Structure formats: structure tokens, C-alpha cells
């Protein structure tokens, strides 16, 4: 729902930087989340953006442009353990209820 | 250590029976908890927001009479899958959040439900 688009798969080299993009329909936007999920495990929370700009948290940063309906997750100094799926989720304010929609996830493979 | 626990970690039940999944916040009191579901090889889906002392808020398309949520205390929320069917087989995950020093969210380890 709400056309949450993110690439299905990405590959990057250990030590490098990778940017995972997420686009969404802007109408009713009420917050964007990024999660990391290793295969077979529950996800972990990475970031929550509701205002425009870049938020940095260690090796991970998340950017949001509400007017463009665009966010990215930036991973620096990639490590092998960063191989995982990265889920973008957007909350929309619809008919008085906040609804949360997930993208299909981006499976990142970090290679030596 | 773990911030959120879930019990059981996995369960197999027969079609038509009900299953209760517990989610406990271990480190802090949680007035709000979230319940998610994830089918194999698919993304996550938020099912409902559990509110302590009041009714849960369900996402569009989630049957509230089938997925009963009770948030009776600040540390415990339960999800009961009533009259389970094979199509309810999924990975159920709960989560709590804090907003004291910025938004942080913690997930439980998940419960794998298989309905035969």
C-alpha cells in the first residue's frame, strides 16, 4: 500500500558506503522508519524520521525529504554483519487512523 | 540483555484452536505495544497497536475479532489468535517504544506459529 518503493537487492563491499533509497506517496505522511532484519530473526529498529534532514547514529544515517517523498538509509564502513534486509516503513494519517505500510525490504549483501 | 520477551517462541496448533502469545516489556513500563506479523519471505506488517487499559487499535484489514489483544498491565500484552487456520501460520512479533530521549523501538524475538 501507498507505493513504498525500495530496491529489492543490493550488493556492496566491506568497508564501503551504501545508500538504500525509499520512496513513498507524500499525501498524509506521518513518519518514516528504517529497520534491519537478519534472516530468521526479529527486526531491530534503526531510525525514525518525521522532519526533513539527516539523522546520524553511529555508522548508520537516515535522511528524509517530505516534499519529495524520499528517504535513504546510509551505511558507512560496511561490515560483513551488515548483510541483512533493510525495511522502510511509512506511517500515513488516513481517515483519522495512523496506518503503517512497509516496503518489500532491501536485501543487502556485503562481500569481502 | 533483552528488553522485550515473547512466549512461546514457537507453537504448533491444530486448525480451529486458539493460541495466546505473550509479550513482556522487561526494562520499562510500556503503555503502548505493537504487534506485527510476517509471512515467509515477505515484509513485515503491523497488525495493531496495543494500549494499556484500553482497546487496541487495529490496522486496516486486520480482523479484531480474530486477533484479540489484551494489554492488562504496563508490562504485558497478549495476542490471541482465535480459531486458527493454516493461513494464520506466520511469525508474530511484538515491540515497545520509548520516546524519552528520542524515539527508540525494541522488538521481541518473535513467535513462530504453525497451524496444521
PDB file of C-alpha atoms in Angstrom:
ATOM      1  CA  UNK A   1       0.000   0.000   0.000  1.00  0.00           C
ATOM      2  CA  UNK A   2       0.937   3.662  -0.528  1.00  0.00           C
ATOM      3  CA  UNK A   3       3.628   2.632  -3.033  1.00  0.00           C
ATOM      4  CA  UNK A   4       6.524   2.223  -0.645  1.00  0.00           C
ATOM      5  CA  UNK A   5       9.344   1.524  -3.070  1.00  0.00           C
ATOM      6  CA  UNK A   6      12.821   0.328  -2.260  1.00  0.00           C
ATOM      7  CA  UNK A   7      15.286  -1.766  -4.234  1.00  0.00           C
ATOM      8  CA  UNK A   8      14.920  -5.499  -3.786  1.00  0.00           C
ATOM      9  CA  UNK A   9      18.580  -6.332  -3.568  1.00  0.00           C
ATOM     10  CA  UNK A  10      21.913  -4.563  -3.262  1.00  0.00           C
ATOM     11  CA  UNK A  11      25.493  -5.714  -3.004  1.00  0.00           C
ATOM     12  CA  UNK A  12      28.350  -3.715  -1.548  1.00  0.00           C
ATOM     13  CA  UNK A  13      31.927  -4.279  -0.488  1.00  0.00           C
ATOM     14  CA  UNK A  14      33.169  -4.498   3.060  1.00  0.00           C
ATOM     15  CA  UNK A  15      34.422  -1.100   4.230  1.00  0.00           C
ATOM     16  CA  UNK A  16      32.457   0.799   1.617  1.00  0.00           C
ATOM     17  CA  UNK A  17      29.401   3.040   1.885  1.00  0.00           C
ATOM     18  CA  UNK A  18      25.964   2.047   0.647  1.00  0.00           C
ATOM     19  CA  UNK A  19      22.788   4.068   0.293  1.00  0.00           C
ATOM     20  CA  UNK A  20      19.389   2.393   0.330  1.00  0.00           C
ATOM     21  CA  UNK A  21      16.596   4.528  -1.048  1.00  0.00           C
ATOM     22  CA  UNK A  22      12.911   4.520  -0.189  1.00  0.00           C
ATOM     23  CA  UNK A  23      10.194   6.493  -1.932  1.00  0.00           C
ATOM     24  CA  UNK A  24       6.560   6.865  -0.985  1.00  0.00           C
ATOM     25  CA  UNK A  25       3.422   8.829  -1.760  1.00  0.00           C
ATOM     26  CA  UNK A  26       3.554  12.094   0.164  1.00  0.00           C
ATOM     27  CA  UNK A  27      -0.130  12.512   0.958  1.00  0.00           C
ATOM     28  CA  UNK A  28      -0.864  12.012   4.657  1.00  0.00           C
ATOM     29  CA  UNK A  29       2.757  11.326   5.586  1.00  0.00           C
ATOM     30  CA  UNK A  30       3.265  10.994   9.322  1.00  0.00           C
ATOM     31  CA  UNK A  31       6.684   9.451   9.895  1.00  0.00           C
ATOM     32  CA  UNK A  32       9.182   7.039   8.358  1.00  0.00           C
ATOM     33  CA  UNK A  33      11.013   4.143   9.961  1.00  0.00           C
ATOM     34  CA  UNK A  34      14.021   2.069   8.999  1.00  0.00           C
ATOM     35  CA  UNK A  35      14.556  -1.416  10.397  1.00  0.00           C
ATOM     36  CA  UNK A  36      17.243  -4.043   9.995  1.00  0.00           C
ATOM     37  CA  UNK A  37      16.331  -7.703   9.893  1.00  0.00           C
ATOM     38  CA  UNK A  38      18.723 -10.616   9.732  1.00  0.00           C
ATOM     39  CA  UNK A  39      17.387 -13.791   8.195  1.00  0.00           C
ATOM     40  CA  UNK A  40      15.253 -15.783  10.613  1.00  0.00           C
ATOM     41  CA  UNK A  41      15.296 -13.117  13.297  1.00  0.00           C
ATOM     42  CA  UNK A  42      13.027 -10.350  14.513  1.00  0.00           C
ATOM     43  CA  UNK A  43      13.847  -6.889  13.197  1.00  0.00           C
ATOM     44  CA  UNK A  44      15.745  -4.205  15.048  1.00  0.00           C
ATOM     45  CA  UNK A  45      14.926  -0.518  14.982  1.00  0.00           C
ATOM     46  CA  UNK A  46      17.357   1.770  13.196  1.00  0.00           C
ATOM     47  CA  UNK A  47      15.735   5.171  12.841  1.00  0.00           C
ATOM     48  CA  UNK A  48      12.595   7.256  12.875  1.00  0.00           C
ATOM     49  CA  UNK A  49      12.316  10.408  10.762  1.00  0.00           C
ATOM     50  CA  UNK A  50       9.394  12.787  10.864  1.00  0.00           C
ATOM     51  CA  UNK A  51      11.171  16.033   9.955  1.00  0.00           C
ATOM     52  CA  UNK A  52      13.349  16.809   6.944  1.00  0.00           C
ATOM     53  CA  UNK A  53      17.055  16.294   7.229  1.00  0.00           C
ATOM     54  CA  UNK A  54      19.738  13.844   8.135  1.00  0.00           C
ATOM     55  CA  UNK A  55      19.921  11.955  11.394  1.00  0.00           C
ATOM     56  CA  UNK A  56      23.141  10.189  12.220  1.00  0.00           C
ATOM     57  CA  UNK A  57      23.522   7.299  14.600  1.00  0.00           C
ATOM     58  CA  UNK A  58      26.948   5.767  14.532  1.00  0.00           C
ATOM     59  CA  UNK A  59      27.680   4.130  11.168  1.00  0.00           C
ATOM     60  CA  UNK A  60      24.046   4.489  10.136  1.00  0.00           C
ATOM     61  CA  UNK A  61      22.330   7.678   8.975  1.00  0.00           C
ATOM     62  CA  UNK A  62      18.832   8.291   7.721  1.00  0.00           C
ATOM     63  CA  UNK A  63      17.656  11.152   5.536  1.00  0.00           C
ATOM     64  CA  UNK A  64      14.172  12.415   4.841  1.00  0.00           C
ATOM     65  CA  UNK A  65      12.692  14.831   2.323  1.00  0.00           C
ATOM     66  CA  UNK A  66       8.966  15.089   2.930  1.00  0.00           C
ATOM     67  CA  UNK A  67       8.273  17.231  -0.123  1.00  0.00           C
ATOM     68  CA  UNK A  68       9.940  14.676  -2.396  1.00  0.00           C
ATOM     69  CA  UNK A  69       8.537  11.609  -0.669  1.00  0.00           C
ATOM     70  CA  UNK A  70      12.067  10.296  -0.351  1.00  0.00           C
ATOM     71  CA  UNK A  71      14.282   8.804   2.298  1.00  0.00           C
ATOM     72  CA  UNK A  72      17.558   6.973   2.325  1.00  0.00           C
ATOM     73  CA  UNK A  73      19.486   4.885   4.785  1.00  0.00           C
ATOM     74  CA  UNK A  74      23.236   5.345   4.604  1.00  0.00           C
ATOM     75  CA  UNK A  75      25.540   2.674   5.944  1.00  0.00           C
ATOM     76  CA  UNK A  76      29.197   3.578   6.324  1.00  0.00           C
ATOM     77  CA  UNK A  77      32.246   1.393   6.875  1.00  0.00           C
ATOM     78  CA  UNK A  78      30.304  -1.667   5.903  1.00  0.00           C
ATOM     79  CA  UNK A  79      30.903  -4.827   7.879  1.00  0.00           C
ATOM     80  CA  UNK A  80      30.020  -8.375   6.958  1.00  0.00           C
ATOM     81  CA  UNK A  81      27.434  -8.429   9.752  1.00  0.00           C
ATOM     82  CA  UNK A  82      25.542  -5.651   7.952  1.00  0.00           C
ATOM     83  CA  UNK A  83      24.325  -8.256   5.460  1.00  0.00           C
ATOM     84  CA  UNK A  84      20.615  -8.217   6.197  1.00  0.00           C
ATOM     85  CA  UNK A  85      17.294  -6.962   4.928  1.00  0.00           C
ATOM     86  CA  UNK A  86      16.536  -3.292   5.473  1.00  0.00           C
ATOM     87  CA  UNK A  87      12.888  -2.377   5.757  1.00  0.00           C
ATOM     88  CA  UNK A  88      11.448   1.053   5.108  1.00  0.00           C
ATOM     89  CA  UNK A  89       8.066   1.745   6.701  1.00  0.00           C
ATOM     90  CA  UNK A  90       5.917   4.830   6.379  1.00  0.00           C
ATOM     91  CA  UNK A  91       3.084   5.899   8.608  1.00  0.00           C
ATOM     92  CA  UNK A  92       0.156   7.647   6.997  1.00  0.00           C
ATOM     93  CA  UNK A  93      -2.639   9.518   8.653  1.00  0.00           C
ATOM     94  CA  UNK A  94      -5.691   8.066   6.965  1.00  0.00           C
ATOM     95  CA  UNK A  95      -9.296   8.681   7.907  1.00  0.00           C
ATOM     96  CA  UNK A  96      -8.284   9.514  11.446  1.00  0.00           C
ATOM     97  CA  UNK A  97      -6.188   6.399  11.970  1.00  0.00           C
ATOM     98  CA  UNK A  98      -2.459   6.103  11.504  1.00  0.00           C
ATOM     99  CA  UNK A  99      -1.625   3.264   9.184  1.00  0.00           C
ATOM    100  CA  UNK A 100       1.840   1.878   8.794  1.00  0.00           C
ATOM    101  CA  UNK A 101       2.989   0.455   5.475  1.00  0.00           C
ATOM    102  CA  UNK A 102       6.159  -1.471   4.858  1.00  0.00           C
ATOM    103  CA  UNK A 103       8.233  -1.658   1.733  1.00  0.00           C
ATOM    104  CA  UNK A 104       9.253  -5.081   0.480  1.00  0.00           C
ATOM    105  CA  UNK A 105      12.663  -4.678   2.058  1.00  0.00           C
ATOM    106  CA  UNK A 106      16.126  -4.400   0.529  1.00  0.00           C
ATOM    107  CA  UNK A 107      18.354  -7.396   0.933  1.00  0.00           C
ATOM    108  CA  UNK A 108      21.896  -6.157   1.308  1.00  0.00           C
ATOM    109  CA  UNK A 109      24.812  -8.485   0.751  1.00  0.00           C
ATOM    110  CA  UNK A 110      28.209  -7.320   1.920  1.00  0.00           C
ATOM    111  CA  UNK A 111      31.082  -9.029   0.159  1.00  0.00           C
ATOM    112  CA  UNK A 112      34.739  -9.133   1.200  1.00  0.00           C
TER     113      UNK A 112
ATOM    114  CA  UNK B   1      20.056  -8.019  27.889  1.00  0.00           C
ATOM    115  CA  UNK B   2      16.667  -8.404  26.292  1.00  0.00           C
ATOM    116  CA  UNK B   3      14.263  -5.522  26.631  1.00  0.00           C
ATOM    117  CA  UNK B   4      11.240  -7.402  25.316  1.00  0.00           C
ATOM    118  CA  UNK B   5      10.401 -11.075  25.708  1.00  0.00           C
ATOM    119  CA  UNK B   6       7.819 -13.210  23.960  1.00  0.00           C
ATOM    120  CA  UNK B   7       6.342 -16.533  24.901  1.00  0.00           C
ATOM    121  CA  UNK B   8       6.201 -19.017  23.376  1.00  0.00           C
ATOM    122  CA  UNK B   9       8.998 -18.727  20.848  1.00  0.00           C
ATOM    123  CA  UNK B  10       7.245 -21.238  18.655  1.00  0.00           C
ATOM    124  CA  UNK B  11       3.952 -23.085  18.747  1.00  0.00           C
ATOM    125  CA  UNK B  12       2.181 -25.688  16.656  1.00  0.00           C
ATOM    126  CA  UNK B  13      -1.572 -25.959  16.963  1.00  0.00           C
ATOM    127  CA  UNK B  14      -4.435 -27.652  15.212  1.00  0.00           C
ATOM    128  CA  UNK B  15      -6.832 -25.840  12.964  1.00  0.00           C
ATOM    129  CA  UNK B  16      -9.769 -24.402  14.887  1.00  0.00           C
ATOM    130  CA  UNK B  17      -7.957 -23.954  18.184  1.00  0.00           C
ATOM    131  CA  UNK B  18      -6.865 -20.676  19.759  1.00  0.00           C
ATOM    132  CA  UNK B  19      -3.335 -19.649  20.606  1.00  0.00           C
ATOM    133  CA  UNK B  20      -2.203 -16.995  23.046  1.00  0.00           C
ATOM    134  CA  UNK B  21       1.114 -15.189  22.624  1.00  0.00           C
ATOM    135  CA  UNK B  22       2.557 -13.118  25.439  1.00  0.00           C
ATOM    136  CA  UNK B  23       4.742 -10.042  25.079  1.00  0.00           C
ATOM    137  CA  UNK B  24       6.512  -8.643  28.109  1.00  0.00           C
ATOM    138  CA  UNK B  25       8.389  -5.374  28.458  1.00  0.00           C
ATOM    139  CA  UNK B  26      11.263  -6.193  30.799  1.00  0.00           C
ATOM    140  CA  UNK B  27      13.050  -2.917  31.317  1.00  0.00           C
ATOM    141  CA  UNK B  28      10.355  -0.297  31.414  1.00  0.00           C
ATOM    142  CA  UNK B  29       6.662   0.253  31.580  1.00  0.00           C
ATOM    143  CA  UNK B  30       5.043   0.336  28.183  1.00  0.00           C
ATOM    144  CA  UNK B  31       1.700   1.998  27.732  1.00  0.00           C
ATOM    145  CA  UNK B  32       1.854   1.108  24.055  1.00  0.00           C
ATOM    146  CA  UNK B  33       2.997  -2.064  22.370  1.00  0.00           C
ATOM    147  CA  UNK B  34       2.863  -3.043  18.715  1.00  0.00           C
ATOM    148  CA  UNK B  35       2.013  -6.409  17.175  1.00  0.00           C
ATOM    149  CA  UNK B  36       3.393  -7.349  13.769  1.00  0.00           C
ATOM    150  CA  UNK B  37       3.052 -10.351  11.503  1.00  0.00           C
ATOM    151  CA  UNK B  38       5.462 -11.615   8.882  1.00  0.00           C
ATOM    152  CA  UNK B  39       4.779 -14.370   6.365  1.00  0.00           C
ATOM    153  CA  UNK B  40       7.724 -16.327   4.942  1.00  0.00           C
ATOM    154  CA  UNK B  41       9.823 -14.334   2.505  1.00  0.00           C
ATOM    155  CA  UNK B  42       7.596 -11.303   2.909  1.00  0.00           C
ATOM    156  CA  UNK B  43       7.981  -7.968   4.595  1.00  0.00           C
ATOM    157  CA  UNK B  44       6.662  -7.039   7.983  1.00  0.00           C
ATOM    158  CA  UNK B  45       3.087  -5.948   8.569  1.00  0.00           C
ATOM    159  CA  UNK B  46       1.768  -4.009  11.537  1.00  0.00           C
ATOM    160  CA  UNK B  47      -1.358  -5.672  12.872  1.00  0.00           C
ATOM    161  CA  UNK B  48      -2.355  -3.495  15.783  1.00  0.00           C
ATOM    162  CA  UNK B  49      -1.303  -1.066  18.450  1.00  0.00           C
ATOM    163  CA  UNK B  50      -1.935  -2.335  21.948  1.00  0.00           C
ATOM    164  CA  UNK B  51      -2.863   0.303  24.514  1.00  0.00           C
ATOM    165  CA  UNK B  52      -2.683  -0.357  28.244  1.00  0.00           C
ATOM    166  CA  UNK B  53      -6.081  -0.137  29.853  1.00  0.00           C
ATOM    167  CA  UNK B  54      -7.983   0.459  26.646  1.00  0.00           C
ATOM    168  CA  UNK B  55      -8.916  -1.192  23.386  1.00  0.00           C
ATOM    169  CA  UNK B  56      -6.294  -1.952  20.799  1.00  0.00           C
ATOM    170  CA  UNK B  57      -6.160  -0.019  17.557  1.00  0.00           C
ATOM    171  CA  UNK B  58      -6.147  -2.334  14.567  1.00  0.00           C
ATOM    172  CA  UNK B  59      -4.669  -1.615  11.152  1.00  0.00           C
ATOM    173  CA  UNK B  60      -6.979  -1.664   8.192  1.00  0.00           C
ATOM    174  CA  UNK B  61      -7.819  -5.164   7.076  1.00  0.00           C
ATOM    175  CA  UNK B  62      -6.927  -6.881  10.367  1.00  0.00           C
ATOM    176  CA  UNK B  63      -9.849  -8.714  11.959  1.00  0.00           C
ATOM    177  CA  UNK B  64     -10.128  -7.563  15.544  1.00  0.00           C
ATOM    178  CA  UNK B  65     -12.425 -10.445  16.486  1.00  0.00           C
ATOM    179  CA  UNK B  66      -9.905 -12.957  15.245  1.00  0.00           C
ATOM    180  CA  UNK B  67      -6.802 -11.380  16.727  1.00  0.00           C
ATOM    181  CA  UNK B  68      -7.694 -10.486  20.278  1.00  0.00           C
ATOM    182  CA  UNK B  69      -5.319  -8.161  22.061  1.00  0.00           C
ATOM    183  CA  UNK B  70      -5.281  -7.571  25.774  1.00  0.00           C
ATOM    184  CA  UNK B  71      -2.928  -5.071  27.396  1.00  0.00           C
ATOM    185  CA  UNK B  72      -3.839  -5.508  31.027  1.00  0.00           C
ATOM    186  CA  UNK B  73      -0.683  -4.141  32.591  1.00  0.00           C
ATOM    187  CA  UNK B  74       2.176  -1.833  31.729  1.00  0.00           C
ATOM    188  CA  UNK B  75       4.482  -4.770  31.122  1.00  0.00           C
ATOM    189  CA  UNK B  76       2.281  -7.363  29.444  1.00  0.00           C
ATOM    190  CA  UNK B  77       0.309  -7.525  26.232  1.00  0.00           C
ATOM    191  CA  UNK B  78      -1.203 -10.691  24.816  1.00  0.00           C
ATOM    192  CA  UNK B  79      -2.285 -11.592  21.317  1.00  0.00           C
ATOM    193  CA  UNK B  80      -4.764 -14.428  20.949  1.00  0.00           C
ATOM    194  CA  UNK B  81      -5.269 -15.946  17.524  1.00  0.00           C
ATOM    195  CA  UNK B  82      -8.763 -17.367  17.713  1.00  0.00           C
ATOM    196  CA  UNK B  83      -9.966 -20.287  15.626  1.00  0.00           C
ATOM    197  CA  UNK B  84      -6.607 -20.517  13.944  1.00  0.00           C
ATOM    198  CA  UNK B  85      -6.328 -21.751  10.371  1.00  0.00           C
ATOM    199  CA  UNK B  86      -3.286 -22.752   8.318  1.00  0.00           C
ATOM    200  CA  UNK B  87      -3.243 -19.340   6.651  1.00  0.00           C
ATOM    201  CA  UNK B  88      -2.594 -17.816  10.095  1.00  0.00           C
ATOM    202  CA  UNK B  89       0.741 -19.598  10.220  1.00  0.00           C
ATOM    203  CA  UNK B  90       3.224 -16.777  10.477  1.00  0.00           C
ATOM    204  CA  UNK B  91       5.926 -15.072  12.519  1.00  0.00           C
ATOM    205  CA  UNK B  92       4.310 -12.837  15.138  1.00  0.00           C
ATOM    206  CA  UNK B  93       6.462 -10.133  16.665  1.00  0.00           C
ATOM    207  CA  UNK B  94       5.747  -7.568  19.338  1.00  0.00           C
ATOM    208  CA  UNK B  95       7.516  -4.308  20.007  1.00  0.00           C
ATOM    209  CA  UNK B  96       7.606  -1.489  22.522  1.00  0.00           C
ATOM    210  CA  UNK B  97       8.818   2.032  22.088  1.00  0.00           C
ATOM    211  CA  UNK B  98      10.138   4.816  24.232  1.00  0.00           C
ATOM    212  CA  UNK B  99      10.274   8.496  23.417  1.00  0.00           C
ATOM    213  CA  UNK B 100      12.127   9.847  26.415  1.00  0.00           C
ATOM    214  CA  UNK B 101      15.413  10.585  24.664  1.00  0.00           C
ATOM    215  CA  UNK B 102      14.253  10.379  21.091  1.00  0.00           C
ATOM    216  CA  UNK B 103      12.208   7.609  19.581  1.00  0.00           C
ATOM    217  CA  UNK B 104      13.533   4.111  20.237  1.00  0.00           C
ATOM    218  CA  UNK B 105      11.802   0.863  19.476  1.00  0.00           C
ATOM    219  CA  UNK B 106      12.582  -2.601  20.824  1.00  0.00           C
ATOM    220  CA  UNK B 107      11.346  -5.849  19.345  1.00  0.00           C
ATOM    221  CA  UNK B 108      10.682  -9.151  20.970  1.00  0.00           C
ATOM    222  CA  UNK B 109      12.312 -12.258  19.487  1.00  0.00           C
ATOM    223  CA  UNK B 110       9.081 -13.283  17.778  1.00  0.00           C
ATOM    224  CA  UNK B 111       6.772 -16.285  17.936  1.00  0.00           C
ATOM    225  CA  UNK B 112       6.536 -18.733  15.064  1.00  0.00           C
ATOM    226  CA  UNK B 113       3.024 -20.106  14.757  1.00  0.00           C
ATOM    227  CA  UNK B 114       2.289 -23.153  12.660  1.00  0.00           C
ATOM    228  CA  UNK B 115      -1.326 -24.211  12.275  1.00  0.00           C
ATOM    229  CA  UNK B 116      -1.841 -27.742  10.999  1.00  0.00           C
TER     230      UNK B 116
END
